[in-house]
XYZ file of C-alpha atoms in Angstrom:
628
model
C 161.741 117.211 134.818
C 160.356 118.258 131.804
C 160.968 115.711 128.921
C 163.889 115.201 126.383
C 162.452 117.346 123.761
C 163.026 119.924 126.095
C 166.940 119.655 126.183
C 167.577 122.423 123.033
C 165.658 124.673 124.426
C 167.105 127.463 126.454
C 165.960 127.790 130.273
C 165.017 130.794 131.842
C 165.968 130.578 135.826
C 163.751 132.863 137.794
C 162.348 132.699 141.854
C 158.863 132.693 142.567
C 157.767 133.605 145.721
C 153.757 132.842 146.848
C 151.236 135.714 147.027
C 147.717 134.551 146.664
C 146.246 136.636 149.329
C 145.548 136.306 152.769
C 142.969 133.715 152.417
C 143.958 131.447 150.113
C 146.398 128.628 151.268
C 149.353 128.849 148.725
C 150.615 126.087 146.897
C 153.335 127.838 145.558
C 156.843 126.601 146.846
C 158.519 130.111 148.145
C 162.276 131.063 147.356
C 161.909 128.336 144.597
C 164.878 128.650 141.549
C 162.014 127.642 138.700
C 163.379 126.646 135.530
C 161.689 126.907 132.339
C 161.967 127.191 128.766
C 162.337 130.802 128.081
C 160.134 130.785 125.350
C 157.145 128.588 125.595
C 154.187 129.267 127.098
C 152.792 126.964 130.624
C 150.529 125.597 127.899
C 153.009 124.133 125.686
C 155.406 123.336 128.536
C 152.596 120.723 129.750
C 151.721 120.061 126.423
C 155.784 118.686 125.291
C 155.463 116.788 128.161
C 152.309 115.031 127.523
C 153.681 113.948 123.887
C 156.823 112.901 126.066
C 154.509 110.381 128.082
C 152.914 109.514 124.715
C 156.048 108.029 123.083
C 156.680 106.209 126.374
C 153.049 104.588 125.574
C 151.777 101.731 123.711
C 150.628 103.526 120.680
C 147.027 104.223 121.094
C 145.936 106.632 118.586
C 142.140 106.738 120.553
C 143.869 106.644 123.604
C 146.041 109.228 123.320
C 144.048 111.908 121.535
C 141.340 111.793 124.272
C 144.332 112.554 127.019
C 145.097 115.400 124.361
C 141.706 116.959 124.455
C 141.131 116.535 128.643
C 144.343 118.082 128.897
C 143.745 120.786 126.507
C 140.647 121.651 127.689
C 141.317 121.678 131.507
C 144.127 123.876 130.930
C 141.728 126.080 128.852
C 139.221 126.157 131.694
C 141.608 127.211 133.853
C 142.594 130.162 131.328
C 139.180 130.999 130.950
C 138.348 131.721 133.992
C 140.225 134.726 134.575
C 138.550 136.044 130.580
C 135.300 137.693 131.261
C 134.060 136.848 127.785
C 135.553 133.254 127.230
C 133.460 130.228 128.614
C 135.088 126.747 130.171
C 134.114 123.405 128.509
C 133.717 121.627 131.735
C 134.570 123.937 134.186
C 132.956 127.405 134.122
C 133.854 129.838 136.483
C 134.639 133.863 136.619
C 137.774 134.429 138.653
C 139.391 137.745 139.383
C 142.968 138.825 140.700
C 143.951 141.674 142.753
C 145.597 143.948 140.296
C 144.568 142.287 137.015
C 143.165 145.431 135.733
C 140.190 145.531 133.990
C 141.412 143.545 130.297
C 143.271 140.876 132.443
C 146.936 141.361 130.396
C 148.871 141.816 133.471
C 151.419 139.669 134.866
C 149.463 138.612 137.812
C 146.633 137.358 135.528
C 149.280 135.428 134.062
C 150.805 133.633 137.246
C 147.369 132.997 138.496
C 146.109 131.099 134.697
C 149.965 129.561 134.978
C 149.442 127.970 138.245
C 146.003 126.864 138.282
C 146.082 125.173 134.642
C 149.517 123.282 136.172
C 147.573 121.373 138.840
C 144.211 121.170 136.067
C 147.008 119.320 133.748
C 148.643 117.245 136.202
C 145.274 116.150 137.897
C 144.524 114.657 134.233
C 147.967 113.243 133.671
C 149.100 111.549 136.491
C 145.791 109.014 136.697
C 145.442 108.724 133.046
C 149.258 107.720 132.726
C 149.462 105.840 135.758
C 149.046 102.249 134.378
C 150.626 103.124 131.041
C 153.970 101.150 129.539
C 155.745 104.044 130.203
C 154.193 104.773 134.111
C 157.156 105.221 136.397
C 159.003 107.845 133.795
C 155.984 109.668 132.437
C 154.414 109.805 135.738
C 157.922 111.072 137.456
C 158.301 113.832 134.492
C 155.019 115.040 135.633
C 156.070 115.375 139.000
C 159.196 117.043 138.301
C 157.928 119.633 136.000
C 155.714 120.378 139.354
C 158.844 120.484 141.155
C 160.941 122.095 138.479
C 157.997 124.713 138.206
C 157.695 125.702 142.050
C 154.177 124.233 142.670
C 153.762 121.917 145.468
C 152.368 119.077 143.845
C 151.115 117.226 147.574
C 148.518 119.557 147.573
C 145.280 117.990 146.254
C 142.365 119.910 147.516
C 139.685 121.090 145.573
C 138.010 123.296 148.435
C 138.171 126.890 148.623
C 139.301 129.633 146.369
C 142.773 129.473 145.466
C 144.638 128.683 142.646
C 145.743 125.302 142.993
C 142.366 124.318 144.136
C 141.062 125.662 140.801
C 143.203 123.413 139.464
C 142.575 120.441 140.908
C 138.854 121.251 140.483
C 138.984 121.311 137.300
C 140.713 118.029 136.471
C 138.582 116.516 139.745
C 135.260 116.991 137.049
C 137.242 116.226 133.793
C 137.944 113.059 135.280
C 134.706 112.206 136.390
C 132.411 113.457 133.785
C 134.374 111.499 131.294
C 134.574 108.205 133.080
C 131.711 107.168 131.249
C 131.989 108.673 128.403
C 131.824 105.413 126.426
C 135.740 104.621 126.118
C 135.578 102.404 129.137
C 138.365 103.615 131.061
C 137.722 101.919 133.942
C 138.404 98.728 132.372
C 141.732 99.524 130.380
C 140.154 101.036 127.178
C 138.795 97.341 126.279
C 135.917 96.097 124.402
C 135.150 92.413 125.328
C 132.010 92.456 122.934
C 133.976 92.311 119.633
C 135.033 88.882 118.299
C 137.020 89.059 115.030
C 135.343 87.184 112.185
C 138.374 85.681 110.504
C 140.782 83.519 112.121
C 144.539 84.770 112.172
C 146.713 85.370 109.351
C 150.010 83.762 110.245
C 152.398 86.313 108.666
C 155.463 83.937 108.618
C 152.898 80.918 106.729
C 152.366 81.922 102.983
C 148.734 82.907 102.203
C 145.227 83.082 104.276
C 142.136 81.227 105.290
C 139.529 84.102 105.314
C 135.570 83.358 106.477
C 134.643 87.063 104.937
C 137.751 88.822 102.340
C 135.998 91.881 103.465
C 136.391 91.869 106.698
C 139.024 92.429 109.631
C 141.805 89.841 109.554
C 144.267 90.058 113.288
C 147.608 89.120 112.431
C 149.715 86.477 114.149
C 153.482 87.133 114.360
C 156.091 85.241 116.169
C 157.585 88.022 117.480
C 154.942 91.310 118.083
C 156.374 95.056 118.857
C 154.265 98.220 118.611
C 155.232 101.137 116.621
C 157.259 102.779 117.879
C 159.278 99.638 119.015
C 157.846 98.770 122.532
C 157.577 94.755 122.792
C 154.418 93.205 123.297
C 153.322 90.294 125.333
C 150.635 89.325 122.658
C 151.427 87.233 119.747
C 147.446 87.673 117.717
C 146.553 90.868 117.427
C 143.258 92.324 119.463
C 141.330 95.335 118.097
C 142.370 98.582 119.212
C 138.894 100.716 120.005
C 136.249 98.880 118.166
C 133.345 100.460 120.585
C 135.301 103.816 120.125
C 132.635 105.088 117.909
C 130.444 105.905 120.403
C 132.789 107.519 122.599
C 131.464 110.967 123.505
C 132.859 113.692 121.206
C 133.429 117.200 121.428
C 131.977 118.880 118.159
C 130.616 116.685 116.272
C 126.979 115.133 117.322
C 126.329 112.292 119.658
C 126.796 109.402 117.606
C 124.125 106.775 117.223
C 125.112 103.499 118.735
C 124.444 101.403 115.390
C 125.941 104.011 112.831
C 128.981 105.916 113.044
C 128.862 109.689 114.067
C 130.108 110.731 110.603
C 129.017 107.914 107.979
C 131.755 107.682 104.753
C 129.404 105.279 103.262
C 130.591 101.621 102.687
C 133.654 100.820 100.857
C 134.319 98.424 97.857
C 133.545 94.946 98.909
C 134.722 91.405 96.826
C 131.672 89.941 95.648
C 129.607 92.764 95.703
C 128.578 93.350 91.799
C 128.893 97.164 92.229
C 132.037 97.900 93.555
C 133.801 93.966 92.704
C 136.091 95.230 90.612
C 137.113 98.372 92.695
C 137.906 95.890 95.623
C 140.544 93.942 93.225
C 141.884 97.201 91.976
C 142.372 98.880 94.804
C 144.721 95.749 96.284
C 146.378 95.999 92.587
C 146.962 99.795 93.487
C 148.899 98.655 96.252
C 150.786 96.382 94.897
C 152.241 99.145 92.256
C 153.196 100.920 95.318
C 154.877 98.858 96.825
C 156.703 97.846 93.601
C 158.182 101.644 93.475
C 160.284 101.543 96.897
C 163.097 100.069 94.756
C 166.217 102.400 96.039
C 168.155 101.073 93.231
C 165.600 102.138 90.427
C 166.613 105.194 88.480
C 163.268 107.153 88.627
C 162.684 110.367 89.763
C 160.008 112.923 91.107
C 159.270 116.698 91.963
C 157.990 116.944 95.218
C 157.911 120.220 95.574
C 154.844 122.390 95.694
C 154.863 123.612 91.898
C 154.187 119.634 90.994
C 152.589 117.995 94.175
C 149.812 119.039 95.911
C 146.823 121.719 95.716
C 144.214 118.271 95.417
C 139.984 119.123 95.836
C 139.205 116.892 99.008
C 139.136 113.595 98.191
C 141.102 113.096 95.470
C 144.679 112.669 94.156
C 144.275 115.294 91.225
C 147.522 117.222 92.770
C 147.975 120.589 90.596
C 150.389 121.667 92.188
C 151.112 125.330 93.234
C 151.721 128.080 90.687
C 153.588 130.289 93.240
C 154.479 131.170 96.688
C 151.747 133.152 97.622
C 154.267 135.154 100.554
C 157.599 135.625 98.234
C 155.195 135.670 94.737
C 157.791 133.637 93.372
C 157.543 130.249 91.726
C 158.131 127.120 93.711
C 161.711 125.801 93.110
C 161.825 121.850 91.880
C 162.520 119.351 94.668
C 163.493 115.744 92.367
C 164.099 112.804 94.474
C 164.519 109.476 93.669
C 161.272 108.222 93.581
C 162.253 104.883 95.739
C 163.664 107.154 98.485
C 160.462 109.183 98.690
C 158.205 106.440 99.071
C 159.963 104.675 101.650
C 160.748 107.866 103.371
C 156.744 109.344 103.247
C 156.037 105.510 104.531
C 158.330 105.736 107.715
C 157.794 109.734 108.122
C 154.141 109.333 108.274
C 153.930 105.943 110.102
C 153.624 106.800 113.724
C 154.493 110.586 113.917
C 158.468 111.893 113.600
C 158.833 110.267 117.244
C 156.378 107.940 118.260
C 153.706 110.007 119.121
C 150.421 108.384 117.030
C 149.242 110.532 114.847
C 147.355 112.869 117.135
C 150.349 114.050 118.670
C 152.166 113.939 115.342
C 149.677 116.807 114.777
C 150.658 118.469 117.602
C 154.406 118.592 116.899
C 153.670 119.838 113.507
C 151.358 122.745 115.474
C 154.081 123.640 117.478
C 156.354 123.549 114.688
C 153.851 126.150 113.238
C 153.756 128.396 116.323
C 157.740 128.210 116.033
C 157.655 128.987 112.819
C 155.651 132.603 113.322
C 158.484 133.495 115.500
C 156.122 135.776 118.037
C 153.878 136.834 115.338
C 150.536 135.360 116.686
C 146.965 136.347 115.423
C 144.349 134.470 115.425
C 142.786 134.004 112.486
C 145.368 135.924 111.085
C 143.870 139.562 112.509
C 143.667 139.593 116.501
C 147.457 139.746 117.764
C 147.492 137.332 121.388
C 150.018 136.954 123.479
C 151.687 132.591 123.702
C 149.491 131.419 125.881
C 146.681 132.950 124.678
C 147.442 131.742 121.508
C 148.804 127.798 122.913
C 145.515 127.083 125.020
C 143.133 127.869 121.910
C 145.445 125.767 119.393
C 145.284 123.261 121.704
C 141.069 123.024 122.690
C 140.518 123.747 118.789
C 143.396 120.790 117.407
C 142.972 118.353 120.148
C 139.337 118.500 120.675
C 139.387 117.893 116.285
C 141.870 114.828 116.950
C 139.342 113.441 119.553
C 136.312 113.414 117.175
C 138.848 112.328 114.333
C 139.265 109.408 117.015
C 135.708 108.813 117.573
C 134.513 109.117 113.313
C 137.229 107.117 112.003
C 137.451 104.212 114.675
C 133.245 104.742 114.688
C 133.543 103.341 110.744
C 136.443 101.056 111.736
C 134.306 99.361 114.383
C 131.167 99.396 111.796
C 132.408 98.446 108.433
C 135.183 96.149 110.122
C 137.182 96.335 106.478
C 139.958 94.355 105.540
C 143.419 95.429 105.225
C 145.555 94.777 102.056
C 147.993 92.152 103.389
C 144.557 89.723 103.634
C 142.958 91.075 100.588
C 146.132 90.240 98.405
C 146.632 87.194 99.867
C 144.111 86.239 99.956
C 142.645 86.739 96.384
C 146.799 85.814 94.900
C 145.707 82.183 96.655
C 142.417 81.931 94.836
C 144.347 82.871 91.761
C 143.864 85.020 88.840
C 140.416 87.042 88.081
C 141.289 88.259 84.496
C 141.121 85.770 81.882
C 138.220 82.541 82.824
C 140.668 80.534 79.756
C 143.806 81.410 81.393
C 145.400 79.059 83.791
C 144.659 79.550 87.625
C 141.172 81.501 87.165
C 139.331 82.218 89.840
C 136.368 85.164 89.787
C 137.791 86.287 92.847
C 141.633 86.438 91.711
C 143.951 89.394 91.529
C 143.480 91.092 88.341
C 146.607 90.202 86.264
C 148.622 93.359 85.208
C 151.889 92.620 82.445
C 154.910 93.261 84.618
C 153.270 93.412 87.817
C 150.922 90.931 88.549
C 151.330 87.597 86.455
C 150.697 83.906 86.479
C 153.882 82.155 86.267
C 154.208 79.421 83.257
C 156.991 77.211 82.623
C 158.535 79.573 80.069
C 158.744 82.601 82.232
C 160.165 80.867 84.990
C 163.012 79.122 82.723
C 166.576 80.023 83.544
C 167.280 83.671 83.344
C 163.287 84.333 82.930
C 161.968 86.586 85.105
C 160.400 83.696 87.253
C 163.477 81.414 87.283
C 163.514 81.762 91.519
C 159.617 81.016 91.392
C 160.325 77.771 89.006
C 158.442 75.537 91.910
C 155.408 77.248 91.971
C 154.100 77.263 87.988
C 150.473 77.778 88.278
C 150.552 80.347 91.047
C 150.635 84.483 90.632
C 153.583 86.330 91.468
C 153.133 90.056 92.142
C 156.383 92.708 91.724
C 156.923 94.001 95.044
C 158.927 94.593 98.075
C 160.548 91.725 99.279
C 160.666 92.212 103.134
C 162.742 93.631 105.826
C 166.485 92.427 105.356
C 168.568 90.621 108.083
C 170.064 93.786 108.967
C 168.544 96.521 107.782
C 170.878 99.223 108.995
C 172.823 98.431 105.968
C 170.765 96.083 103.409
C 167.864 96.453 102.082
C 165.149 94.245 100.952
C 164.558 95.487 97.321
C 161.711 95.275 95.060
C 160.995 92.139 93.125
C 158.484 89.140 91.845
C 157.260 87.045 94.777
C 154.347 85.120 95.531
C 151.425 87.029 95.897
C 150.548 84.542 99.125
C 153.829 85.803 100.649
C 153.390 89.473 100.226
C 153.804 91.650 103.169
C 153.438 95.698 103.268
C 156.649 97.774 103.464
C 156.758 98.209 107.497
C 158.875 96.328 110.492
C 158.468 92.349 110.490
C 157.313 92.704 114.260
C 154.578 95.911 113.385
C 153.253 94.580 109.404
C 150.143 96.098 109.950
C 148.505 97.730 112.551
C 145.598 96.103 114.834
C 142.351 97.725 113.905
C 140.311 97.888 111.074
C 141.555 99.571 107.713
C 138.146 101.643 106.590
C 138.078 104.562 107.092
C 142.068 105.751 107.432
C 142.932 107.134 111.036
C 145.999 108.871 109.432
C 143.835 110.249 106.907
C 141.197 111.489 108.905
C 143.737 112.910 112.285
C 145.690 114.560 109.332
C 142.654 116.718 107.431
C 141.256 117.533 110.805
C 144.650 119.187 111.958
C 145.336 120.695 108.782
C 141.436 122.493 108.978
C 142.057 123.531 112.679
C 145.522 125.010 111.458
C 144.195 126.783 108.633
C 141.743 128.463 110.831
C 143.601 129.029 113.580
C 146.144 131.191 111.444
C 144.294 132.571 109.304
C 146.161 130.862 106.017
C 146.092 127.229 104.650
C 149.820 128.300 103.919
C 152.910 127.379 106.452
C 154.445 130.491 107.523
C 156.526 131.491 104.603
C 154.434 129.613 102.291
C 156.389 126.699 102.548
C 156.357 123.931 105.180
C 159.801 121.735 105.321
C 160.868 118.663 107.023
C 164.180 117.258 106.641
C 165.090 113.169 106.886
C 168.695 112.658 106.890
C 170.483 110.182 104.672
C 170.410 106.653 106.109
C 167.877 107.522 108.550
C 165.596 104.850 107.599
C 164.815 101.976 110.040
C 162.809 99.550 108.017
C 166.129 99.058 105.636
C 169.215 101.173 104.958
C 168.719 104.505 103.393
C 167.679 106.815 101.944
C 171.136 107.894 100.152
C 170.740 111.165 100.278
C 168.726 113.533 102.491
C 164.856 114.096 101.305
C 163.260 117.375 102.514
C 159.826 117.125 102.242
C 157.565 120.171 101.365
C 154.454 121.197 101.255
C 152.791 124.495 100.327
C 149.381 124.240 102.694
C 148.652 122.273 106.089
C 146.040 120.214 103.470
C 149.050 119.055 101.397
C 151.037 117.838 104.581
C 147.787 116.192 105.475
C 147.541 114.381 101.809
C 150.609 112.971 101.625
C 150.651 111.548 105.284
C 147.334 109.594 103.504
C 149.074 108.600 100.362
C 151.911 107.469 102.764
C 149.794 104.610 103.941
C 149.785 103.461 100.521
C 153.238 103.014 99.814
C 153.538 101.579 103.165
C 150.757 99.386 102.361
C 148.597 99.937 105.232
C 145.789 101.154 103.515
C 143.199 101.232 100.163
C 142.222 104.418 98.453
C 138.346 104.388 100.560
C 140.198 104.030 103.436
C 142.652 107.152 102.420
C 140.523 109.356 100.876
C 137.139 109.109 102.346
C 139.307 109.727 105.747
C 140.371 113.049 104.037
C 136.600 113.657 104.147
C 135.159 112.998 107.516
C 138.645 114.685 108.896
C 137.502 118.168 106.894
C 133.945 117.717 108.714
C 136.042 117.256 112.163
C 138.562 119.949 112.203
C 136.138 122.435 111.127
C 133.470 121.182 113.238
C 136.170 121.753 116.277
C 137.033 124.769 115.408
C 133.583 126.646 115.291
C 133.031 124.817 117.992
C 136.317 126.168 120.026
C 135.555 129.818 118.828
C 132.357 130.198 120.425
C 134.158 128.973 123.773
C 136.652 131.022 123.197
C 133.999 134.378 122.567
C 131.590 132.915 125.306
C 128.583 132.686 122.286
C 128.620 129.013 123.113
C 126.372 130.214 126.187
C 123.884 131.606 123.881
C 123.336 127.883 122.920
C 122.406 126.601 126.521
């Protein structure tokens, strides 16, 4: 079976009958009917189905982007062996095939790379997805795209010279090479080392009881689901990957095991003289976020590419894009209103346009790419290669960049251990106010009071028909404008933006999700995002989308945190570096995040995905064996 996604695409029915010489025991089913999409390459047939299992999964983004990389680089091992100049990352061997001719672009080469990376792939998947949440459907698609795809999947021998053994070769050492890579596998991905430093925040209790406002908070919610809606037996969050740091990478170097591999520097702490007052406005930033999602507010904005976009790395100076650089003709204006956007780049960007963490979001907007240059493939924008060329080097280049994205931004996640802003505003609200020492409720380490935002509520503004009048029991306290929460039924209400307490705010996600369970600093959005937006840019030669413009569409009411949006938004972006902003700005108005944690991911992500790729090209030109 190959997986849902698959169901639009049109199949291609051929037979395959089994001809790998006289020698070489065949696992090829003969006088098979194989069905296949007609247009994808074996690469990204295994490579749908992986982000198939993935939505079946707990989100893991660590998790998942390592089973990304193995399974992109066994299946380019198995490529590479049959390209004289190419080199295997774990698995380096020269292969030849009767009647491949002498440049290997023959059909034969083809069936020989098809079948062997089929059993590398499913000798990664099936193990690595065996004890997953999803297990009996993931694990059954994988054995019915064997089925479906004429291999016989009982054959597990890694002996001799054929194909299938090839195959399961190469996932045999994949497997074990990497079992102690630092991720501990063997014992369910955990770390039993880590103890968080603050106790719980109860979510449905106003306010928090902090030991250290800069550190990690868990969350404890009545009710807990994941992402992408999968219910979990916990009720206190536990903290996905904090050893991930020193998981071994692809490109970039062997991090240390006190420091992480790619240091952002520390963050703005509470307290801390230097950066005191960045830490207060950075959880006031949010708060005027959060305060936009109103759907019944009249505001509007451009976002298309002439007004958003086109930022230097690392900062949200958007410039915007003067013209299509393909049609040389200005961008046209895309207004929205503004409430829709933000709530719509908060659930877009949240867990990938299907569940698939952001590491496989990555990959759907890849493929999305590849779909989008309808056949015309060159790498790096010059050398024209056939799909499957093309998919297996996309794949080692993007997924070994999300893997080191994995193991730099959950290597500062597990070092700084930084807050998130649902503790730091609740934190500081419940203290009080930081702005005036004469002014009732002062407290050095207060929000920051902001007219019209954040206030202190007196007896006068919370008179009847003030703007306070619901808050008239709590004079004394600070109220913050904001989004009140997911509504009873949010198919067709919506919460709405207005003053609360600031010890009851929450950020603008599912009452069962709020916030996810790891560290904020630095942002794994963020920092997955650049990294795929560098590989991209390399990989086609253009930081444009094909066309110079790069759509996606969400339809009107689509929403699942509350009802909307009204109409349908198509986003846009010029370059694979504006995509990867806004899915970091995103975490803003979803209130997941802090500017550090946003834009100092942008950062290490750049290092990543351009560390991958040079790394990927000298595999892929064999120069990598100059360094060994």
């Amino acid at each position: 079976m190959v997986g849902p996604i698959l169901a639009f695409v049109f199949f291609l029915t051929v037979v395959v009958v089994a001809d790998q010489g006289d020698d070489a025991p065949s696992a090829v089913l003969e006088d098979c009917e194989r069905d296949i999409p007609a247009d994808w390459s074996m690469a990204r047939i295994w490579n749908e189905e992986l982000l198939e299992a993935v939505r079946l999964d707990v989100p893991s983004p660590t998790v998942h982007a390592r089973n990304l990389f193995h399974t992109s680089a066994a299946m380019w091992d198995a490529w590479a062996a049959y390209d004289p100049a190419a080199t295997g990352v774990f698995v380096d061997e020269d292969r030849t095939v009767e009647g491949g001719g002498e440049d290997g672009d023959t059909a034969a080469v083809t069936a020989a790379r098809e079948e062997a990376m089929s059993f590398a792939a499913f000798g990664i998947l099936v193990p690595r997805y065996l004890l997953s949440a999803g297990a009996e459907e993931s694990v059954t698609g994988f054995e019915e795209l064997m089925d479906d795809l004429c291999y016989d999947r009982t054959f597990t021998s890694t002996e001799g010279d054929s194909l299938a053994a090839l195959g399961n070769r190469i996932a045999e050492t994949i497997l074990a090479e990497t079992i102690d890579d630092g991720s501990n596998e063997a014992d369910g991905y955990a770390d039993e080392t880590y103890t968080p430093v603050n106790p719980p925040l109860v979510v449905a209790l106003p306010g928090t009881e902090m030991v250290d406002p800069n550190r990690w908070q868990p969350l404890e919610l009545e009710v807990m689901v994941a992402q992408n809606g999968m219910p979990l037996d916990e009720t206190v969050q536990t903290f996905v990957g904090p050893h991930w740091g020193v998981v071994t990478p692809f490109a970039v170097d062997t991090p240390a095991a006190d420091r992480p591999a790619l240091d952002p520097g520390p963050p703005p702490y509470l307290g801390d003289p230097a950066t005191d007052q960045a830490f207060k406005d950075a959880a006031v930033e949010v708060i005027e976020y959060s305060a936009l999602l109103d759907p019944g507010g009249t505001e509007t904005v451009d976002i298309g590419p002439a007004s958003t976009g086109n930022a230097p790395l690392g900062t949200y100076d958007d410039r915007g894009h003067a013209e299509n650089p393909v049609t040389g003709e200005p961008y046209a204006p895309n207004e929205v209103a503004l409430g829709d956007y933000g709530r719509v780049v908060a659930e877009f960007w949240a867990d990938g346009p299907s569940s698939e963490t952001p590491p496989g979001h990555w990959n759907t907007m890849a493929n999305a790419v590849t779909d989008a240059l309808d056949g015309d493939l060159r790498l790096r924008g010059e050398e024209a290669v056939d799909p499957l060329e093309w998919d297996v080097k996309l794949y080692l280049a993007l997924n070994g960049g999300m893997h080191d994205a994995a193991v730099a931004a959950w290597g500062s996640k597990g070092f700084y251990d930084y807050t998130r802003p649902i503790s730091m505003i609740r934190y500081m609200g419940g203290l009080g106010q930081s702005s005036d020492p004469d002014g009732p409720a002062y407290h050095p380490e207060g929000l920051p009071l902001e007219p019209d935002l954040v206030e202190v509520i007196t007896d006068e503004s919370s008179a009847p028909g003030q703007r306070h009048e619901k808050l008239a029991a709590h004079v004394g306290e600070v109220a913050v404008v904001s989004w009140l929460g997911t509504p009873d039924m949010p198919d067709v209400e919506v919460g709405g933006v207005g003053w609360l307490l600031a010890v009851d705010w929450v950020p603008y996600q599912l009452s069962t999700f709020v916030t996810p369970a790891f560290a904020g600093y630095v942002s794994g959005h963020s920092t997955f995002s650049r990294t795929g937006a560098e590989v991209l840019t390399a990989m086609t030669g253009s930081e444009y989308f094909p066309g110079g413009l790069g759509e996606w569409t969400i339809p009107a009411g689509s929403l699942e945190f509350e009802a909307g949006p009204d109409e349908d938004i198509t986003l846009q972006w010029a370059t694979y570096a504006d995509a990867a902003d806004e899915a970091g700005i995103s975490r803003l108005y979803g209130g997941i995040h802090v500017w550090a944690d946003d834009l100092r991911g942008r950062v290490v992500g750049a290092e990543t995905g351009r560390g991958a790729w040079e790394l990927a090209r000298r595999y892929f030109d064999g120069s990598i064996d100059d360094e060994r």
